């Protein structure tokens, strides 16, 4: 709780005047003003977040938080829960989607076992000393975690953010792995955005229509049973959330307190970001929304935070895959800002005729 | 004409069965089926275009075709026409938006002077031996080019495509530079899609509302005067088009005849692609639409060809900038296809529960 509180004290709003400083430079580059659209916006946001006229993105890292979910007992997922540790091994061996796309984006991957129901031991590329739970409890029968566990999950995320800030990493991406984790994400979306469960619940990795109906009922009943307080995001995280979602929330808080831009992946990551946003709305200024997921609840959460996704490629894999792709676009914006010639340097006329 | 005719004979439809071959492999990778959305689609299209189970994209190139436009005499553009050669020098020195983004995408840039009203002489990175016109004529007063010149422009594009295919380049991107060139692009869009001029004409690099009204009138009158035949795309290109637009059309035809995927940049490039498509609709299978431009006519042309843009980042710069960014996404799709582990290799369960 102490780490969370001290972190919250360190989160400052982004000073709007830096956007104007960045735009002034962008408007002097050899292109019609504004013609690089959102790339210019990304550059402005990076300048404003870092308060640096020439920000660096040389050390990029994506954190994939892994956890298991008691709610899988209710038959809400297309895959058996054994797939969570199997996929962690796949990440470590470099064969998963996130490995391929992080390599493509030139980003490091760090896998965090924050709540997997499996003992990995020491593995290269895995943080295995920060497990908070061995899977959450089934929130159809009682709270998924205690309040203390939920805070501990958030503090794991903060600790990791602080560590990688100290090591000189300049941009973070979030990612998740956890069979069943669209279910707690939909529960969080429903409670914190006020939408009906059915409006924010989708087919996850690919369940049938019948299973979707059951999933919606399970979430509705879980919320009725546990009564998460919509004005207390930590309570929501504890009662109907998940360990990896809490880790992502903490990572976002830690990123903001270190003035590090953080790319929010898809539905599960955005549920984590929403927890962070409800705890401290200023975190929003530090976020980039990677993409528009196929999962229906994603749009509702993005709207709640007022974030516009960068990509729309029909992704629904998670792991941080969307964050890796969006990282390439954000970096493109920064390179435009730093590498393009000005009108003066290039001897190009910037006289506007009409 | 001979080169154009022999090229058309070589354009074969893409064999649909290759999509199924690619999808079968994609569905065996460690992810829920279809969960990487359009990345999977890109991989399938690359496999189908190349008829290769393991396509390469190691040599990537973006062609920026430059030309001037007599129609600028009518006050349709925000910038003076001197900016066309000034920007060509900027490309050659590496300071323009396309230079930055092509470096980011790992692509070579080739600048083609197909119709600039300026003599560059020899410059490293510029093709200066293929100029067809020194600027088009003002289509408010008569045809922009003769039919012969239009065909020559197309054949320049084909010749370049053939040359880079022979040199082993595996994917092409298109780009344009030409002050005033949204005006012929809107004219082409109106004639070939059947939309009213006002519906496919925008502010280009940033003219005023008043100038936009004038631009629309100029295009309407130009079409009335020159009577381009909507059933003859070469006639449309000649009468109300532009040299760089013809070059791009030729590049697309040449790409298709060499079974090379081609990424179509924004509005001007898409007008060029539409000329190619109207000459030979099978070219569509070889195209990727890079992005959704701010320029209003772009959407109408994409709809006409049934293409769905990859990115939507509010770009309106041209040069090939959108193509460079989209190249990164297409390559991501191919890397997923080639580098991800299968369920068997990774020891991950692919049992679907419900």
XYZ file of C-alpha atoms in Angstrom:
708
model
C 0.000 0.000 0.000
C 2.919 2.304 0.786
C 4.452 1.834 -2.675
C 1.086 2.455 -4.340
C 0.543 5.640 -2.330
C 4.013 7.048 -2.986
C 3.626 6.237 -6.683
C 0.307 8.065 -6.892
C 1.924 11.153 -5.336
C 4.513 11.148 -8.141
C 2.036 11.171 -11.025
C 1.915 14.665 -12.493
C -0.398 15.855 -15.271
C 1.218 16.321 -18.664
C 1.997 19.999 -19.260
C -0.016 20.972 -22.374
C 2.491 23.622 -23.429
C 4.875 20.889 -24.606
C 2.408 19.888 -27.321
C 2.657 23.407 -28.763
C 6.460 23.280 -28.628
C 6.425 19.989 -30.538
C 3.845 21.206 -33.063
C 5.886 24.320 -33.819
C 8.794 22.102 -34.872
C 6.525 19.723 -36.792
C 5.045 22.642 -38.749
C 8.520 23.673 -39.855
C 9.262 20.296 -41.480
C 9.053 19.803 -45.259
C 5.381 18.797 -45.481
C 2.051 20.629 -45.395
C 1.113 21.387 -41.766
C -0.679 18.461 -40.132
C -0.311 16.217 -43.171
C 1.209 13.365 -41.182
C -1.903 13.191 -39.019
C -1.587 10.930 -36.025
C 2.167 10.445 -36.480
C 2.476 14.117 -35.506
C 0.158 13.557 -32.550
C 2.330 10.653 -31.339
C 5.464 12.803 -31.530
C 3.756 15.603 -29.600
C 2.612 13.210 -26.916
C 6.109 11.728 -26.525
C 7.620 15.220 -26.192
C 4.964 16.209 -23.658
C 5.287 13.012 -21.599
C 9.066 13.161 -21.413
C 9.324 16.985 -21.347
C 12.192 16.518 -23.761
C 12.545 18.257 -27.117
C 14.364 15.234 -28.469
C 13.019 12.099 -26.805
C 14.643 8.700 -27.273
C 12.909 5.379 -27.814
C 16.050 3.315 -28.055
C 15.177 0.803 -25.305
C 11.728 -0.638 -25.809
C 10.154 -3.355 -23.697
C 6.872 -5.243 -23.604
C 5.723 -6.854 -20.361
C 3.509 -9.896 -20.664
C 1.811 -10.607 -17.329
C 0.533 -14.161 -16.914
C -2.105 -15.424 -14.521
C -4.723 -18.123 -14.107
C -8.389 -17.734 -13.327
C -10.633 -19.773 -11.026
C -13.590 -18.712 -13.132
C -12.493 -21.188 -15.838
C -14.270 -23.829 -13.676
C -17.500 -22.340 -15.030
C -16.701 -23.268 -18.633
C -16.188 -19.710 -19.903
C -13.158 -20.360 -22.092
C -12.453 -22.245 -25.299
C -9.126 -23.620 -24.022
C -8.126 -25.631 -20.920
C -6.236 -23.682 -18.242
C -3.093 -25.791 -18.785
C -2.565 -23.614 -21.839
C -1.482 -20.681 -19.627
C 1.803 -22.304 -18.485
C 2.253 -23.983 -21.879
C 2.109 -20.555 -23.502
C 4.542 -19.120 -20.939
C 7.041 -21.788 -22.038
C 6.279 -20.857 -25.650
C 7.076 -17.188 -24.844
C 10.362 -18.199 -23.220
C 11.332 -20.269 -26.252
C 10.422 -17.417 -28.607
C 7.693 -19.166 -30.613
C 4.590 -17.148 -29.755
C 2.943 -14.289 -31.616
C 4.338 -11.706 -29.197
C 7.885 -13.009 -29.727
C 7.617 -12.598 -33.477
C 6.068 -9.125 -33.312
C 8.340 -7.817 -30.539
C 11.363 -8.898 -32.605
C 9.798 -7.093 -35.577
C 9.406 -3.937 -33.445
C 12.876 -4.253 -31.914
C 11.455 -4.594 -28.409
C 12.534 -6.799 -25.533
C 9.917 -9.075 -23.932
C 9.678 -9.666 -20.218
C 7.255 -12.343 -19.058
C 5.956 -11.957 -15.512
C 4.442 -14.874 -13.616
C 2.145 -12.909 -11.358
C -0.533 -15.538 -10.909
C -0.047 -18.752 -12.866
C -1.127 -22.013 -11.252
C 2.230 -23.670 -12.058
C 5.772 -23.501 -10.661
C 8.184 -22.552 -13.427
C 11.432 -22.275 -11.486
C 14.114 -20.122 -13.054
C 13.787 -19.452 -16.767
C 15.639 -16.923 -18.868
C 13.267 -14.045 -19.675
C 10.730 -14.892 -16.949
C 10.249 -12.941 -13.720
C 9.320 -15.766 -11.346
C 9.840 -14.090 -7.965
C 6.691 -11.977 -7.961
C 3.850 -14.467 -7.987
C 0.949 -13.134 -5.919
C -1.528 -16.006 -6.305
C -1.527 -19.476 -7.853
C -4.523 -18.576 -9.948
C -7.379 -16.440 -8.683
C -10.359 -17.990 -6.926
C -13.591 -18.631 -8.823
C -15.533 -15.365 -8.567
C -18.777 -17.260 -9.213
C -18.368 -18.490 -5.632
C -16.669 -15.572 -3.859
C -14.090 -12.820 -4.463
C -11.311 -13.646 -6.951
C -8.684 -12.118 -4.661
C -8.489 -10.362 -1.323
C -7.983 -6.600 -1.287
C -4.412 -7.186 -0.087
C -3.666 -9.525 -2.982
C -5.094 -7.016 -5.448
C -2.855 -4.246 -4.094
C 0.107 -6.615 -4.147
C -0.557 -7.288 -7.859
C -0.622 -3.547 -8.558
C 2.601 -3.094 -6.614
C 4.280 -5.848 -8.645
C 3.507 -3.810 -11.759
C 4.839 -0.639 -10.152
C 8.029 -2.367 -8.989
C 8.679 -3.674 -12.491
C 8.011 -0.235 -14.023
C 10.410 1.387 -11.567
C 13.078 -1.233 -12.260
C 12.907 -0.846 -16.037
C 12.770 2.954 -15.769
C 15.986 2.793 -13.759
C 17.555 0.492 -16.373
C 16.899 3.221 -18.955
C 13.998 1.801 -20.921
C 12.126 4.561 -22.727
C 8.794 3.051 -23.702
C 6.682 0.254 -22.258
C 4.094 -1.990 -23.853
C 1.624 -4.127 -21.916
C 0.559 -7.669 -22.609
C -1.322 -10.535 -20.981
C -1.600 -14.289 -20.931
C -4.244 -16.096 -18.955
C -6.810 -18.608 -20.098
C -10.208 -17.255 -19.076
C -9.117 -13.642 -18.685
C -11.633 -12.013 -21.002
C -14.212 -12.979 -18.323
C -12.772 -10.809 -15.481
C -12.010 -8.096 -18.069
C -15.673 -7.984 -19.099
C -16.701 -7.930 -15.441
C -14.372 -4.954 -14.816
C -15.651 -3.195 -17.948
C -19.268 -3.651 -16.872
C -18.723 -2.413 -13.309
C -16.447 0.534 -14.121
C -18.111 1.797 -17.331
C -21.695 1.121 -16.196
C -22.507 -0.858 -19.336
C -24.683 -4.003 -19.135
C -22.569 -7.199 -19.014
C -23.990 -8.428 -22.329
C -22.734 -5.274 -24.057
C -19.111 -5.736 -22.963
C -18.767 -9.520 -23.217
C -17.478 -11.315 -26.303
C -16.314 -14.719 -27.443
C -12.726 -14.434 -26.220
C -10.543 -17.030 -27.901
C -13.587 -18.409 -29.694
C -16.437 -19.949 -27.702
C -19.832 -20.896 -29.137
C -22.975 -18.721 -28.965
C -24.312 -20.976 -26.227
C -21.132 -20.648 -24.170
C -21.259 -16.869 -24.635
C -24.726 -16.826 -23.050
C -23.362 -18.861 -20.112
C -20.330 -16.542 -19.831
C -22.624 -13.496 -19.607
C -24.754 -15.178 -16.917
C -21.640 -16.189 -14.956
C -20.371 -12.588 -14.978
C -23.768 -11.128 -14.059
C -24.115 -13.551 -11.165
C -20.509 -12.960 -10.040
C -21.103 -9.223 -9.859
C -24.381 -9.769 -7.978
C -22.677 -12.095 -5.511
C -19.496 -10.087 -4.822
C -20.906 -6.552 -5.064
C -17.718 -4.820 -6.246
C -17.840 -1.093 -5.438
C -17.762 0.849 -8.742
C -16.177 3.804 -6.945
C -13.259 1.678 -5.742
C -11.240 0.205 -8.604
C -9.075 -1.866 -6.250
C -12.202 -3.492 -4.850
C -13.356 -4.283 -8.400
C -9.941 -5.735 -9.273
C -9.996 -7.890 -6.150
C -13.537 -9.208 -6.404
C -13.973 -9.884 -10.140
C -10.509 -9.155 -11.630
C -7.310 -11.064 -12.165
C -3.689 -11.009 -11.092
C -2.281 -10.126 -14.538
C -4.863 -7.358 -14.885
C -3.670 -5.918 -11.577
C -0.036 -6.167 -12.715
C -0.883 -4.244 -15.879
C -2.707 -1.575 -13.821
C 0.418 -1.217 -11.687
C 2.684 -1.034 -14.709
C 0.594 1.844 -16.064
C 0.736 3.687 -12.731
C 4.491 3.099 -12.532
C 4.983 4.274 -16.124
C 3.099 7.509 -15.412
C 5.034 8.177 -12.217
C 8.297 7.755 -14.167
C 7.023 9.843 -17.127
C 7.369 6.863 -19.459
C 4.912 6.381 -22.339
C 2.991 3.124 -22.104
C 1.246 1.344 -24.968
C -1.905 -0.446 -23.892
C -2.496 -3.656 -25.853
C -6.008 -5.079 -26.306
C -9.044 -5.875 -24.175
C -7.375 -7.374 -21.097
C -4.633 -4.747 -21.003
C -7.194 -1.999 -21.424
C -9.165 -3.406 -18.475
C -5.937 -3.105 -16.464
C -5.391 0.421 -17.755
C -8.961 1.282 -16.741
C -8.194 0.174 -13.174
C -5.156 2.507 -13.218
C -7.224 5.322 -14.734
C -9.946 4.989 -12.086
C -7.293 5.111 -9.353
C -5.560 8.118 -10.983
C -7.100 9.719 -14.120
C -3.854 11.562 -14.902
C -2.408 8.219 -16.076
C -4.430 8.669 -19.274
C -1.975 11.258 -20.623
C 0.784 8.630 -20.567
C -1.175 5.989 -22.471
C -1.300 5.058 -26.138
C -4.162 2.730 -27.124
C -2.568 0.163 -29.434
C -5.524 -1.101 -31.400
C -9.203 -1.740 -31.648
C -9.762 -5.323 -30.561
C -12.475 -7.568 -31.974
C -13.574 -8.191 -28.367
C -16.700 -6.043 -27.915
C -15.987 -4.682 -24.437
C -12.793 -3.032 -25.637
C -14.558 -0.158 -27.391
C -16.546 0.689 -24.258
C -13.406 0.944 -22.118
C -11.546 3.044 -24.700
C -14.529 5.394 -24.878
C -14.635 5.633 -21.074
C -11.009 6.802 -21.048
C -11.331 8.889 -24.231
C -8.580 6.973 -26.048
C -8.476 6.516 -29.822
C -6.850 3.271 -30.942
C -3.884 3.454 -33.331
C -4.550 0.291 -35.342
C -7.627 -1.649 -36.383
C -6.457 -4.982 -37.732
C -9.036 -7.374 -36.316
C -6.667 -8.693 -33.640
C -7.867 -10.650 -30.599
C -4.775 -12.497 -29.398
C -3.479 -10.352 -26.547
C 0.045 -11.146 -25.230
C 1.080 -7.600 -26.203
C 0.873 -8.289 -29.948
C -1.091 -5.109 -30.695
C 1.271 -3.069 -28.510
C 4.268 -4.324 -30.513
C 2.665 -3.271 -33.799
C 1.567 0.114 -32.438
C 5.103 0.687 -31.145
C 6.256 0.726 -34.765
C 3.766 3.505 -35.570
C 4.639 5.587 -32.493
C 8.322 5.246 -33.300
C 7.543 6.329 -36.876
C 6.028 9.516 -35.459
C 9.114 10.205 -33.395
C 11.441 9.575 -36.335
C 9.424 12.025 -38.448
C 9.836 14.586 -35.676
C 13.558 14.021 -35.300
C 14.808 13.120 -38.777
C 12.853 15.179 -41.318
C 14.462 18.278 -42.833
C 12.995 21.721 -42.187
C 11.932 24.003 -45.055
C 15.036 26.105 -44.438
C 17.469 23.163 -44.412
C 15.991 21.672 -47.564
C 15.519 24.917 -49.505
C 11.830 24.116 -50.017
C 9.329 26.969 -50.294
C 6.679 27.066 -47.593
C 4.800 29.979 -49.093
C 1.080 29.194 -48.977
C -0.735 30.521 -52.063
C -4.368 30.034 -51.134
C 1.868 0.037 -76.737
C 3.633 -3.262 -77.403
C 5.053 -3.419 -73.879
C 1.649 -2.611 -72.381
C -0.032 -5.323 -74.463
C 2.524 -8.000 -73.662
C 2.327 -7.080 -69.967
C -1.459 -7.413 -69.952
C -1.153 -10.893 -71.455
C 1.068 -11.908 -68.536
C -1.320 -10.902 -65.763
C -2.904 -14.023 -64.319
C -5.633 -14.165 -61.673
C -4.499 -15.203 -58.211
C -5.317 -18.867 -57.615
C -7.698 -18.929 -54.616
C -6.532 -22.355 -53.464
C -3.289 -20.814 -52.154
C -5.263 -18.872 -49.534
C -6.523 -22.164 -48.123
C -2.991 -23.599 -48.085
C -1.773 -20.561 -46.135
C -4.742 -20.604 -43.739
C -4.165 -24.265 -42.938
C -0.661 -23.422 -41.731
C -1.854 -20.294 -39.878
C -4.479 -22.355 -38.022
C -1.778 -24.688 -36.761
C 0.202 -21.885 -35.077
C 0.029 -21.313 -31.308
C -2.923 -18.909 -31.235
C -6.695 -19.229 -31.486
C -7.697 -19.584 -35.165
C -8.067 -16.208 -36.858
C -6.975 -14.265 -33.779
C -4.339 -12.281 -35.663
C -7.001 -10.890 -37.964
C -5.679 -8.997 -40.929
C -2.066 -10.075 -40.306
C -3.239 -13.559 -41.295
C -4.992 -12.133 -44.354
C -1.770 -10.373 -45.433
C 0.208 -13.588 -45.121
C -2.402 -15.480 -47.147
C -2.355 -12.860 -49.871
C 1.457 -12.932 -50.078
C 1.441 -16.730 -50.372
C -1.264 -16.583 -53.042
C 0.410 -13.816 -55.050
C 3.819 -15.480 -55.058
C 2.507 -19.070 -55.172
C 5.202 -19.786 -52.624
C 4.659 -21.486 -49.266
C 7.475 -19.438 -47.783
C 7.602 -16.048 -49.484
C 10.452 -13.603 -48.900
C 10.175 -9.854 -48.414
C 13.887 -9.233 -48.004
C 14.222 -6.624 -50.776
C 11.614 -3.888 -50.412
C 11.382 -0.806 -52.566
C 9.148 2.249 -52.798
C 8.899 4.158 -56.077
C 8.093 7.848 -55.843
C 6.981 9.145 -59.240
C 7.280 12.913 -59.682
C 5.510 15.131 -62.183
C 4.215 18.648 -62.694
C 0.740 19.756 -63.660
C -0.348 22.502 -66.030
C -3.596 22.739 -64.093
C -1.720 24.608 -61.315
C -2.172 27.714 -63.543
C -5.786 27.677 -62.355
C -4.860 28.240 -58.701
C -5.889 24.789 -57.458
C -2.960 24.177 -55.103
C -1.700 25.656 -51.843
C 1.955 25.540 -52.935
C 3.822 26.943 -55.971
C 4.892 24.390 -58.588
C 8.580 25.056 -57.876
C 8.044 22.865 -54.811
C 7.953 19.725 -57.010
C 11.677 19.887 -57.981
C 12.580 21.251 -54.547
C 11.005 18.189 -52.962
C 12.760 15.874 -55.429
C 16.079 17.307 -54.197
C 14.823 16.797 -50.628
C 14.123 13.106 -51.438
C 17.596 12.695 -52.889
C 19.196 14.226 -49.792
C 17.101 12.007 -47.503
C 15.205 14.721 -45.623
C 11.591 14.129 -46.636
C 8.855 12.190 -44.871
C 9.195 9.250 -47.248
C 12.934 9.006 -46.556
C 12.349 8.771 -42.825
C 9.546 6.225 -43.097
C 11.224 4.090 -45.772
C 14.324 3.848 -43.558
C 12.021 2.862 -40.684
C 10.489 0.143 -42.863
C 13.840 -1.003 -44.216
C 12.854 -0.148 -47.794
C 14.865 1.399 -50.583
C 13.469 4.535 -52.273
C 13.664 5.142 -55.998
C 12.579 8.560 -57.247
C 11.405 8.685 -60.849
C 11.298 11.955 -62.787
C 8.510 11.061 -65.175
C 7.155 14.554 -65.728
C 8.807 17.318 -63.711
C 9.217 20.716 -65.353
C 12.898 20.880 -64.361
C 16.155 19.292 -65.593
C 17.825 17.466 -62.720
C 20.772 15.913 -64.503
C 22.285 12.874 -62.839
C 21.533 12.413 -59.157
C 22.119 9.375 -56.996
C 18.743 7.699 -56.335
C 16.903 9.466 -59.171
C 15.822 7.837 -62.421
C 16.217 10.765 -64.814
C 16.184 8.996 -68.164
C 12.458 8.339 -68.356
C 10.853 11.760 -68.445
C 7.764 11.704 -70.668
C 6.642 15.336 -70.363
C 7.989 18.521 -68.784
C 4.781 18.934 -66.837
C 1.370 18.107 -68.268
C -0.637 20.716 -70.143
C -3.419 22.632 -68.396
C -6.511 20.441 -68.767
C -8.737 23.488 -68.274
C -7.695 24.415 -71.816
C -7.233 21.045 -73.532
C -6.024 17.489 -72.849
C -3.266 17.145 -70.209
C -1.387 14.652 -72.384
C -1.761 12.932 -75.735
C -2.825 9.300 -75.790
C 0.728 8.375 -76.809
C 2.228 10.237 -73.851
C -0.209 8.538 -71.480
C 0.774 5.097 -72.768
C 4.446 6.057 -72.527
C 3.926 6.980 -68.848
C 2.321 3.587 -68.194
C 5.168 1.839 -70.002
C 7.721 3.713 -67.855
C 6.045 2.200 -64.788
C 6.048 -1.265 -66.381
C 9.719 -0.976 -67.381
C 10.688 -0.028 -63.827
C 8.610 -2.867 -62.362
C 10.260 -5.352 -64.737
C 13.716 -4.024 -63.864
C 13.235 -4.292 -60.111
C 11.584 -7.686 -60.434
C 14.675 -8.871 -62.287
C 16.927 -7.382 -59.585
C 15.115 -9.587 -57.047
C 12.945 -7.085 -55.213
C 10.039 -8.835 -53.531
C 7.544 -6.100 -52.686
C 6.818 -2.703 -54.204
C 5.286 0.405 -52.709
C 3.983 3.323 -54.729
C 4.412 7.026 -54.054
C 3.924 10.379 -55.746
C 5.208 13.935 -55.767
C 3.602 16.646 -57.844
C 2.225 19.998 -56.807
C -1.390 20.104 -57.981
C -1.811 16.358 -58.351
C -4.895 15.915 -56.204
C -6.729 17.815 -58.985
C -6.155 15.213 -61.756
C -6.679 12.457 -59.168
C -10.121 13.843 -58.324
C -10.902 14.167 -62.025
C -9.948 10.508 -62.564
C -11.975 9.445 -59.519
C -15.058 11.315 -60.769
C -14.888 9.931 -64.303
C -14.035 6.323 -63.407
C -16.231 5.862 -60.310
C -19.169 7.918 -61.595
C -19.265 10.097 -58.471
C -19.949 13.849 -58.768
C -16.722 15.912 -58.751
C -17.688 17.655 -55.496
C -17.903 14.282 -53.737
C -14.351 13.224 -54.651
C -12.517 16.544 -54.354
C -10.773 17.712 -51.182
C -8.370 20.348 -49.974
C -5.150 18.613 -51.017
C -2.192 20.124 -49.184
C -4.505 22.636 -47.533
C -6.372 25.184 -49.671
C -9.170 27.444 -48.374
C -12.903 26.744 -48.718
C -13.074 29.304 -51.505
C -10.205 27.686 -53.411
C -11.868 24.304 -52.979
C -14.980 25.653 -54.733
C -12.775 26.914 -57.569
C -10.936 23.567 -57.739
C -14.245 21.708 -58.095
C -15.382 24.068 -60.876
C -12.047 23.722 -62.678
C -12.344 19.920 -62.629
C -16.003 19.952 -63.728
C -15.200 22.278 -66.620
C -12.093 20.278 -67.564
C -14.144 17.093 -67.812
C -16.823 18.893 -69.846
C -14.215 20.307 -72.207
C -12.094 17.184 -72.757
C -14.838 14.529 -72.613
C -12.668 11.644 -71.306
C -14.242 8.295 -72.133
C -15.119 6.508 -68.843
C -14.779 3.148 -70.606
C -11.191 3.903 -71.664
C -8.889 4.461 -68.682
C -5.961 5.435 -70.922
C -8.097 8.178 -72.446
C -9.004 9.419 -68.943
C -5.337 9.368 -67.890
C -4.368 11.332 -71.010
C -7.079 13.971 -70.905
C -7.372 14.789 -67.175
C -4.591 12.762 -65.527
C -0.914 13.213 -64.815
C 2.428 11.675 -65.724
C 3.199 10.338 -62.223
C -0.310 8.861 -62.039
C 0.366 7.019 -65.286
C 3.709 5.799 -63.964
C 2.023 4.406 -60.884
C -0.626 2.690 -63.047
C 2.182 1.084 -65.029
C 4.034 0.008 -61.916
C 0.887 -1.760 -60.689
C 0.436 -3.525 -64.034
C 4.109 -4.503 -64.030
C 3.926 -5.761 -60.439
C 0.921 -7.952 -61.275
C 2.567 -9.366 -64.391
C 5.631 -10.289 -62.291
C 3.496 -11.667 -59.411
C 4.913 -9.056 -57.042
C 2.735 -7.590 -54.264
C 2.298 -3.829 -54.558
C 1.288 -1.479 -51.757
C -0.818 1.427 -52.964
C -0.148 4.615 -50.983
C -2.808 7.363 -50.683
C -5.168 9.273 -52.956
C -2.888 9.947 -55.945
C -1.438 6.433 -55.921
C -4.916 4.962 -55.658
C -6.009 7.017 -58.680
C -3.077 5.419 -60.518
C -4.074 1.985 -59.255
C -7.638 2.631 -60.450
C -6.323 3.296 -63.975
C -4.495 -0.055 -63.803
C -7.589 -1.782 -62.409
C -9.810 -0.398 -65.188
C -7.304 -1.603 -67.785
C -7.019 -5.038 -66.120
C -9.232 -5.842 -63.079
C -7.048 -8.847 -62.158
C -4.423 -6.373 -60.870
C -6.600 -5.934 -57.780
C -5.467 -9.282 -56.342
C -1.879 -8.002 -56.260
C -2.685 -4.763 -54.414
C -2.589 -3.831 -50.748
C -4.316 -0.531 -49.868
C -1.917 1.177 -47.452
C -4.187 3.549 -45.621
C -7.320 5.634 -45.536
C -6.340 9.136 -46.614
C -7.965 12.302 -45.301
C -8.553 13.291 -48.963
C -12.254 12.566 -49.573
C -11.991 11.006 -53.023
C -9.795 8.210 -51.689
C -12.651 6.313 -50.056
C -14.667 6.310 -53.286
C -11.792 4.792 -55.273
C -11.059 2.142 -52.636
C -14.758 1.217 -52.624
C -14.769 0.995 -56.431
C -11.932 -1.547 -56.287
C -13.213 -3.299 -53.151
C -10.014 -2.643 -51.195
C -9.906 -2.226 -47.414
C -7.158 0.097 -46.185
C -4.631 -1.249 -43.668
C -4.048 1.934 -41.654
C -6.143 4.961 -40.744
C -3.775 7.552 -39.299
C -5.105 10.771 -40.808
C -2.284 10.979 -43.363
C -2.466 13.234 -46.426
C 1.174 13.654 -47.468
C 1.628 11.153 -50.271
C 5.226 10.436 -51.428
C 4.692 6.777 -50.436
C 4.610 7.520 -46.689
C 1.504 5.418 -46.070
C 2.942 2.586 -48.164
C 6.092 2.533 -46.012
C 4.045 2.250 -42.815
C 1.747 -0.412 -44.264
C 4.802 -2.371 -45.413
C 5.667 -2.849 -41.734
C 2.235 -4.367 -41.086
C 2.337 -6.658 -44.129
C 5.797 -7.832 -43.139
C 4.478 -8.463 -39.615
C 1.870 -10.769 -41.136
C 4.501 -12.675 -43.070
C 6.758 -13.029 -40.018
C 3.820 -14.421 -38.020
C 3.290 -16.954 -40.803
C 6.937 -17.942 -41.001
C 8.277 -17.613 -37.453
C 5.551 -18.686 -35.023
C 5.704 -22.133 -33.459
C 3.000 -24.691 -34.205
C 0.968 -26.318 -31.417
C 2.986 -29.489 -31.909
C 6.398 -27.808 -31.791
C 5.506 -25.801 -28.690
C 3.670 -28.535 -26.791
C 0.610 -26.328 -26.455
C -2.832 -27.918 -26.329
C -5.164 -26.972 -29.154
C -8.140 -28.853 -27.774
C -11.213 -26.641 -28.053
C -13.538 -27.104 -25.064
C -16.647 -25.272 -26.159
